[in-house]
């Protein structure tokens, strides 16, 4: 449809169109987290990296980093809204570095945190967590 073409032209792989239904990638992420979908492709990530996500990855990930499950002293518990920022992270990271065979993307949030996303060239998203920033952008 013309509307779908306009959305794709303006937002690229941040929107998904399937069977004439348009969805924002944040919704797609939530569907994979909840298990409504077993896996999905989030388009092409930073530096051409594929960004496949799977329910099994998030199931394990949520048990370590979500809400009260976060126990690492340097990490801040993740919330639903943090996961919805993943599409923005791979399009406009604030900082990118290499960590072994992975790209380490950092994204500063307006409430003074840094989201860290590690992406493998082969396996896609491998880790996602949040730390406190040294400054607040508000």
Short mmCIF file of N, CA and C in Angstrom, two decimals:
data_model
loop_
_atom_site.label_atom_id
_atom_site.label_comp_id
_atom_site.label_asym_id
_atom_site.label_seq_id
_atom_site.Cartn_x
_atom_site.Cartn_y
_atom_site.Cartn_z
N UNK A 1 0.84 -1.19 0.00
CA UNK A 1 0.00 0.00 0.00
C UNK A 1 0.88 1.25 0.00
N UNK A 2 0.30 2.36 -0.39
CA UNK A 2 1.03 3.62 -0.43
C UNK A 2 1.46 4.04 0.97
N UNK A 3 0.59 3.84 1.95
CA UNK A 3 0.92 4.19 3.34
C UNK A 3 2.12 3.37 3.82
N UNK A 4 2.13 2.08 3.53
CA UNK A 4 3.24 1.22 3.92
C UNK A 4 4.54 1.63 3.26
N UNK A 5 4.47 2.02 1.98
CA UNK A 5 5.67 2.47 1.25
C UNK A 5 6.23 3.75 1.87
N UNK A 6 5.33 4.66 2.26
CA UNK A 6 5.77 5.91 2.88
C UNK A 6 6.44 5.62 4.22
N UNK A 7 5.85 4.73 5.01
CA UNK A 7 6.44 4.38 6.31
C UNK A 7 7.81 3.74 6.12
N UNK A 8 7.93 2.82 5.17
CA UNK A 8 9.23 2.17 4.92
C UNK A 8 10.27 3.18 4.45
N UNK A 9 9.85 4.11 3.59
CA UNK A 9 10.78 5.12 3.09
C UNK A 9 11.27 6.02 4.24
N UNK A 10 10.38 6.37 5.16
CA UNK A 10 10.74 7.29 6.24
C UNK A 10 11.40 6.60 7.43
N UNK A 11 11.02 5.35 7.71
CA UNK A 11 11.50 4.69 8.92
C UNK A 11 12.34 3.45 8.65
N UNK A 12 12.42 3.01 7.39
CA UNK A 12 13.25 1.86 7.06
C UNK A 12 12.85 0.63 7.87
N UNK A 13 13.85 -0.08 8.37
CA UNK A 13 13.57 -1.34 9.07
C UNK A 13 13.11 -1.13 10.51
N UNK A 14 12.79 0.12 10.89
CA UNK A 14 12.19 0.32 12.21
C UNK A 14 10.71 -0.04 12.20
N UNK A 15 10.12 -0.22 11.01
CA UNK A 15 8.75 -0.70 10.90
C UNK A 15 8.78 -2.05 10.19
N UNK A 16 7.80 -2.88 10.48
CA UNK A 16 7.66 -4.17 9.82
C UNK A 16 6.27 -4.22 9.19
N UNK A 17 6.19 -4.71 7.96
CA UNK A 17 4.91 -4.85 7.29
C UNK A 17 4.76 -6.31 6.92
N UNK A 18 3.73 -6.93 7.48
CA UNK A 18 3.49 -8.35 7.22
C UNK A 18 1.99 -8.56 7.04
N UNK A 19 1.59 -9.13 5.91
CA UNK A 19 0.18 -9.34 5.59
C UNK A 19 -0.63 -8.06 5.72
N UNK A 20 -0.09 -6.96 5.18
CA UNK A 20 -0.72 -5.63 5.20
C UNK A 20 -0.90 -5.04 6.59
N UNK A 21 -0.23 -5.62 7.60
CA UNK A 21 -0.27 -5.07 8.95
C UNK A 21 1.07 -4.41 9.25
N UNK A 22 1.02 -3.14 9.63
CA UNK A 22 2.23 -2.38 9.93
C UNK A 22 2.45 -2.41 11.44
N UNK A 23 3.68 -2.74 11.86
CA UNK A 23 3.98 -2.71 13.29
C UNK A 23 5.34 -2.06 13.50
N UNK A 24 5.46 -1.36 14.60
CA UNK A 24 6.70 -0.73 15.00
C UNK A 24 7.59 -1.82 15.58
N UNK A 25 8.90 -1.76 15.35
CA UNK A 25 9.78 -2.83 15.80
C UNK A 25 9.73 -3.03 17.32
N UNK A 26 9.46 -1.97 18.09
CA UNK A 26 9.32 -2.15 19.53
C UNK A 26 8.23 -3.14 19.86
N UNK A 27 7.13 -3.12 19.08
CA UNK A 27 6.06 -4.10 19.28
C UNK A 27 6.53 -5.50 18.90
N UNK A 28 7.32 -5.59 17.84
CA UNK A 28 7.85 -6.88 17.41
C UNK A 28 8.74 -7.47 18.51
N UNK A 29 9.57 -6.62 19.11
CA UNK A 29 10.43 -7.08 20.21
C UNK A 29 9.58 -7.61 21.35
N UNK A 30 8.52 -6.89 21.72
CA UNK A 30 7.65 -7.35 22.80
C UNK A 30 6.97 -8.67 22.44
N UNK A 31 6.59 -8.87 21.17
CA UNK A 31 5.98 -10.13 20.75
C UNK A 31 6.96 -11.30 20.90
N UNK A 32 8.24 -11.06 20.59
CA UNK A 32 9.25 -12.12 20.74
C UNK A 32 9.51 -12.37 22.22
N UNK A 33 9.59 -11.32 23.02
CA UNK A 33 9.80 -11.49 24.46
C UNK A 33 8.68 -12.31 25.07
N UNK A 34 7.43 -11.99 24.71
CA UNK A 34 6.28 -12.68 25.30
C UNK A 34 6.09 -14.09 24.77
N UNK A 35 6.71 -14.41 23.64
CA UNK A 35 6.55 -15.74 23.05
C UNK A 35 5.46 -15.79 22.00
N UNK A 36 4.80 -14.66 21.69
CA UNK A 36 3.81 -14.66 20.60
C UNK A 36 4.49 -15.02 19.29
N UNK A 37 5.77 -14.63 19.18
CA UNK A 37 6.60 -15.02 18.05
C UNK A 37 7.84 -15.68 18.62
N UNK A 38 8.31 -16.74 17.99
CA UNK A 38 9.50 -17.45 18.48
C UNK A 38 10.79 -16.74 18.09
N UNK A 39 10.78 -16.09 16.93
CA UNK A 39 11.96 -15.35 16.50
C UNK A 39 11.56 -14.31 15.48
N UNK A 40 12.46 -13.35 15.26
CA UNK A 40 12.19 -12.30 14.28
C UNK A 40 13.52 -11.72 13.81
N UNK A 41 13.46 -11.04 12.69
CA UNK A 41 14.62 -10.34 12.15
C UNK A 41 14.33 -8.85 12.27
N UNK A 42 15.22 -8.13 12.95
CA UNK A 42 15.02 -6.69 13.15
C UNK A 42 15.72 -5.87 12.08
N UNK A 43 15.77 -6.36 10.88
CA UNK A 43 16.42 -5.61 9.82
C UNK A 43 17.93 -5.76 9.90
N UNK A 44 18.63 -4.79 9.35
CA UNK A 44 20.08 -4.82 9.31
C UNK A 44 20.62 -3.87 10.36
N UNK A 45 21.50 -4.37 11.20
CA UNK A 45 22.03 -3.59 12.29
C UNK A 45 23.23 -2.76 11.92
N UNK A 46 23.88 -2.25 12.92
CA UNK A 46 25.05 -1.41 12.74
C UNK A 46 26.10 -2.12 11.88
N UNK A 47 26.66 -1.42 10.93
CA UNK A 47 27.73 -1.93 10.08
C UNK A 47 27.28 -3.17 9.29
N UNK A 48 25.98 -3.23 8.97
CA UNK A 48 25.47 -4.33 8.17
C UNK A 48 25.24 -5.62 8.93
N UNK A 49 25.35 -5.58 10.27
CA UNK A 49 25.16 -6.79 11.07
C UNK A 49 23.69 -7.20 11.07
N UNK A 50 23.42 -8.51 10.93
CA UNK A 50 22.03 -8.96 11.05
C UNK A 50 21.60 -8.87 12.51
N UNK A 51 20.33 -8.62 12.73
CA UNK A 51 19.83 -8.53 14.10
C UNK A 51 18.68 -9.51 14.33
N UNK A 52 18.97 -10.81 14.27
CA UNK A 52 17.92 -11.76 14.62
C UNK A 52 17.72 -11.78 16.12
N UNK A 53 16.49 -11.89 16.56
CA UNK A 53 16.20 -12.04 17.99
C UNK A 53 15.33 -13.27 18.16
N UNK A 54 15.45 -13.92 19.32
CA UNK A 54 14.65 -15.12 19.56
C UNK A 54 14.05 -15.09 20.95
N UNK A 55 12.93 -15.77 21.09
CA UNK A 55 12.28 -15.87 22.38
C UNK A 55 13.21 -16.54 23.40
N UNK A 56 13.95 -17.56 22.97
CA UNK A 56 14.85 -18.26 23.89
C UNK A 56 15.93 -17.33 24.44
N UNK A 57 16.49 -16.45 23.57
CA UNK A 57 17.49 -15.49 24.05
C UNK A 57 16.88 -14.58 25.11
N UNK A 58 15.70 -14.01 24.82
CA UNK A 58 15.10 -13.08 25.77
C UNK A 58 14.65 -13.77 27.04
N UNK A 59 14.19 -15.01 26.93
CA UNK A 59 13.77 -15.75 28.12
C UNK A 59 14.95 -15.86 29.10
N UNK A 60 16.12 -16.22 28.58
CA UNK A 60 17.32 -16.31 29.41
C UNK A 60 17.77 -14.93 29.87
N UNK A 61 17.71 -13.97 28.96
CA UNK A 61 18.16 -12.62 29.26
C UNK A 61 17.31 -11.95 30.34
N UNK A 62 15.99 -12.10 30.25
CA UNK A 62 15.09 -11.49 31.23
C UNK A 62 15.35 -12.05 32.63
N UNK A 63 15.73 -13.31 32.70
CA UNK A 63 15.97 -13.93 34.01
C UNK A 63 17.23 -13.38 34.67
N UNK A 64 18.07 -12.66 33.92
CA UNK A 64 19.30 -12.09 34.48
C UNK A 64 19.25 -10.58 34.65
N UNK A 65 18.61 -9.87 33.72
CA UNK A 65 18.74 -8.41 33.68
C UNK A 65 17.44 -7.63 33.86
N UNK A 66 16.29 -8.29 33.88
CA UNK A 66 15.02 -7.57 33.93
C UNK A 66 14.57 -7.35 35.37
N UNK A 67 14.23 -6.10 35.69
CA UNK A 67 13.64 -5.80 36.99
C UNK A 67 14.42 -6.35 38.16
N UNK A 68 13.74 -7.01 39.06
CA UNK A 68 14.38 -7.50 40.30
C UNK A 68 15.36 -8.64 40.06
N UNK A 69 15.43 -9.15 38.84
CA UNK A 69 16.37 -10.23 38.54
C UNK A 69 17.81 -9.74 38.39
N UNK A 70 17.99 -8.42 38.19
CA UNK A 70 19.34 -7.87 37.99
C UNK A 70 20.09 -7.88 39.31
N UNK A 71 21.22 -8.59 39.35
CA UNK A 71 22.01 -8.68 40.59
C UNK A 71 23.42 -8.12 40.44
N UNK A 72 23.86 -7.84 39.21
CA UNK A 72 25.21 -7.32 39.03
C UNK A 72 25.29 -5.91 39.62
N UNK A 73 26.27 -5.64 40.46
CA UNK A 73 26.31 -4.34 41.15
C UNK A 73 26.48 -3.13 40.24
N UNK A 74 27.02 -3.30 39.04
CA UNK A 74 27.22 -2.17 38.13
C UNK A 74 26.06 -1.96 37.16
N UNK A 75 25.11 -2.89 37.15
CA UNK A 75 24.01 -2.82 36.17
C UNK A 75 22.72 -2.35 36.82
N UNK A 76 21.91 -1.64 36.04
CA UNK A 76 20.61 -1.14 36.45
C UNK A 76 19.56 -2.09 35.86
N UNK A 77 18.51 -2.44 36.62
CA UNK A 77 17.48 -3.33 36.06
C UNK A 77 16.84 -2.75 34.80
N UNK A 78 16.61 -3.59 33.81
CA UNK A 78 15.96 -3.18 32.57
C UNK A 78 14.45 -3.14 32.73
N UNK A 79 13.81 -2.27 31.94
CA UNK A 79 12.35 -2.15 31.91
C UNK A 79 11.89 -2.40 30.47
N UNK A 80 10.57 -2.56 30.30
CA UNK A 80 10.02 -2.76 28.95
C UNK A 80 10.45 -1.65 28.01
N UNK A 81 10.43 -0.41 28.48
CA UNK A 81 10.76 0.73 27.62
C UNK A 81 12.21 0.68 27.13
N UNK A 82 13.09 0.04 27.90
CA UNK A 82 14.49 -0.10 27.45
C UNK A 82 14.57 -1.01 26.23
N UNK A 83 13.82 -2.10 26.23
CA UNK A 83 13.84 -3.02 25.09
C UNK A 83 13.29 -2.34 23.84
N UNK A 84 12.31 -1.45 24.02
CA UNK A 84 11.73 -0.77 22.87
C UNK A 84 12.71 0.20 22.21
N UNK A 85 13.81 0.54 22.89
CA UNK A 85 14.82 1.44 22.33
C UNK A 85 15.84 0.72 21.45
N UNK A 86 15.80 -0.62 21.41
CA UNK A 86 16.78 -1.35 20.61
C UNK A 86 16.81 -0.88 19.15
N UNK A 87 15.65 -0.66 18.48
CA UNK A 87 15.74 -0.17 17.09
C UNK A 87 16.48 1.17 16.97
N UNK A 88 16.28 2.07 17.91
CA UNK A 88 16.98 3.35 17.87
C UNK A 88 18.48 3.17 18.08
N UNK A 89 18.84 2.20 18.93
CA UNK A 89 20.25 1.96 19.24
C UNK A 89 21.04 1.56 18.01
N UNK A 90 20.49 0.65 17.19
CA UNK A 90 21.30 0.18 16.08
C UNK A 90 21.34 1.18 14.94
N UNK A 91 20.40 2.14 14.92
CA UNK A 91 20.44 3.17 13.89
C UNK A 91 21.30 4.36 14.28
N UNK A 92 21.28 4.73 15.56
CA UNK A 92 22.01 5.92 15.99
C UNK A 92 22.68 5.71 17.33
N UNK A 93 23.65 4.81 17.41
CA UNK A 93 24.35 4.63 18.69
C UNK A 93 25.18 5.88 19.01
N UNK A 94 25.35 6.16 20.29
CA UNK A 94 26.19 7.28 20.71
C UNK A 94 27.67 6.93 20.65
N UNK A 95 27.98 5.65 20.81
CA UNK A 95 29.37 5.21 20.79
C UNK A 95 29.40 3.77 20.29
N UNK A 96 30.42 3.43 19.50
CA UNK A 96 30.59 2.07 19.00
C UNK A 96 32.03 1.65 19.21
N UNK A 97 32.22 0.45 19.75
CA UNK A 97 33.56 -0.09 19.90
C UNK A 97 33.50 -1.59 19.61
N UNK A 98 34.67 -2.22 19.55
CA UNK A 98 34.74 -3.66 19.31
C UNK A 98 35.02 -4.36 20.63
N UNK A 99 34.40 -5.51 20.80
CA UNK A 99 34.65 -6.36 21.96
C UNK A 99 34.76 -7.78 21.43
N UNK A 100 35.99 -8.20 21.11
CA UNK A 100 36.18 -9.50 20.47
C UNK A 100 35.55 -9.48 19.08
N UNK A 101 34.66 -10.45 18.81
CA UNK A 101 34.01 -10.51 17.51
C UNK A 101 32.67 -9.77 17.50
N UNK A 102 32.43 -8.98 18.52
CA UNK A 102 31.15 -8.28 18.65
C UNK A 102 31.31 -6.77 18.56
N UNK A 103 30.27 -6.13 18.04
CA UNK A 103 30.19 -4.67 18.09
C UNK A 103 29.51 -4.31 19.41
N UNK A 104 30.07 -3.34 20.13
CA UNK A 104 29.50 -2.86 21.38
C UNK A 104 28.91 -1.48 21.10
N UNK A 105 27.59 -1.39 21.10
CA UNK A 105 26.90 -0.14 20.84
C UNK A 105 26.42 0.43 22.16
N UNK A 106 26.65 1.73 22.37
CA UNK A 106 26.18 2.40 23.58
C UNK A 106 25.20 3.50 23.19
N UNK A 107 24.17 3.65 24.01
CA UNK A 107 23.10 4.61 23.74
C UNK A 107 22.73 5.28 25.05
N UNK A 108 22.90 6.61 25.11
CA UNK A 108 22.56 7.35 26.34
C UNK A 108 21.09 7.71 26.34
N UNK A 109 20.41 7.38 27.44
CA UNK A 109 19.00 7.71 27.57
C UNK A 109 18.84 9.08 28.22
N UNK A 110 17.67 9.66 28.07
CA UNK A 110 17.43 10.99 28.61
C UNK A 110 17.42 11.01 30.14
N UNK A 111 17.17 9.85 30.76
CA UNK A 111 17.12 9.82 32.23
C UNK A 111 18.46 9.44 32.86
N UNK A 112 19.56 9.55 32.09
CA UNK A 112 20.88 9.41 32.67
C UNK A 112 21.46 8.01 32.73
N UNK A 113 21.03 7.12 31.86
CA UNK A 113 21.55 5.77 31.82
C UNK A 113 22.22 5.51 30.47
N UNK A 114 23.02 4.46 30.42
CA UNK A 114 23.61 4.02 29.15
C UNK A 114 23.13 2.59 28.90
N UNK A 115 22.53 2.39 27.73
CA UNK A 115 22.15 1.05 27.30
C UNK A 115 23.31 0.48 26.49
N UNK A 116 23.65 -0.77 26.75
CA UNK A 116 24.76 -1.45 26.08
C UNK A 116 24.19 -2.61 25.28
N UNK A 117 24.51 -2.65 23.98
CA UNK A 117 24.03 -3.71 23.11
C UNK A 117 25.24 -4.33 22.42
N UNK A 118 25.40 -5.64 22.58
CA UNK A 118 26.50 -6.37 21.94
C UNK A 118 25.92 -7.19 20.80
N UNK A 119 26.46 -6.99 19.59
CA UNK A 119 25.93 -7.64 18.40
C UNK A 119 27.03 -8.44 17.70
N UNK A 120 26.75 -9.70 17.46
CA UNK A 120 27.66 -10.58 16.74
C UNK A 120 27.33 -10.55 15.25
N UNK A 121 28.35 -10.65 14.42
CA UNK A 121 28.13 -10.66 12.97
C UNK A 121 27.31 -11.87 12.55
N UNK A 122 27.38 -12.95 13.31
CA UNK A 122 26.70 -14.19 12.93
C UNK A 122 25.40 -14.40 13.71
N UNK A 123 25.47 -14.21 15.03
CA UNK A 123 24.33 -14.56 15.88
C UNK A 123 23.42 -13.40 16.23
N UNK A 124 23.76 -12.18 15.80
CA UNK A 124 22.91 -11.04 16.12
C UNK A 124 23.11 -10.57 17.56
N UNK A 125 22.04 -10.17 18.21
CA UNK A 125 22.13 -9.63 19.57
C UNK A 125 22.59 -10.71 20.54
N UNK A 126 23.66 -10.42 21.28
CA UNK A 126 24.21 -11.38 22.23
C UNK A 126 24.08 -10.92 23.67
N UNK A 127 23.98 -9.62 23.91
CA UNK A 127 23.84 -9.13 25.28
C UNK A 127 23.24 -7.74 25.24
N UNK A 128 22.51 -7.40 26.31
CA UNK A 128 21.86 -6.11 26.42
C UNK A 128 21.72 -5.79 27.90
N UNK A 129 22.30 -4.68 28.34
CA UNK A 129 22.16 -4.31 29.74
C UNK A 129 22.27 -2.80 29.90
N UNK A 130 22.04 -2.30 31.10
CA UNK A 130 21.99 -0.87 31.36
C UNK A 130 22.87 -0.52 32.55
N UNK A 131 23.62 0.59 32.42
CA UNK A 131 24.42 1.11 33.52
C UNK A 131 24.10 2.58 33.72
N UNK A 132 24.56 3.13 34.83
CA UNK A 132 24.36 4.54 35.12
C UNK A 132 25.36 5.37 34.34
N UNK A 133 24.90 6.48 33.77
CA UNK A 133 25.79 7.38 33.06
C UNK A 133 26.42 8.33 34.06
N UNK A 134 27.50 8.94 33.68
CA UNK A 134 28.14 9.92 34.54
C UNK A 134 27.40 11.25 34.56
N UNK A 135 26.43 11.40 33.64
CA UNK A 135 25.70 12.67 33.58
C UNK A 135 24.27 12.41 33.13
N UNK A 136 23.42 13.35 33.40
CA UNK A 136 22.04 13.26 32.95
C UNK A 136 21.85 14.21 31.78
N UNK A 137 21.11 13.80 30.78
CA UNK A 137 20.90 14.63 29.62
C UNK A 137 19.68 15.54 29.77
N UNK A 138 18.98 15.44 30.89
CA UNK A 138 17.79 16.28 31.09
C UNK A 138 18.18 17.69 31.48
#
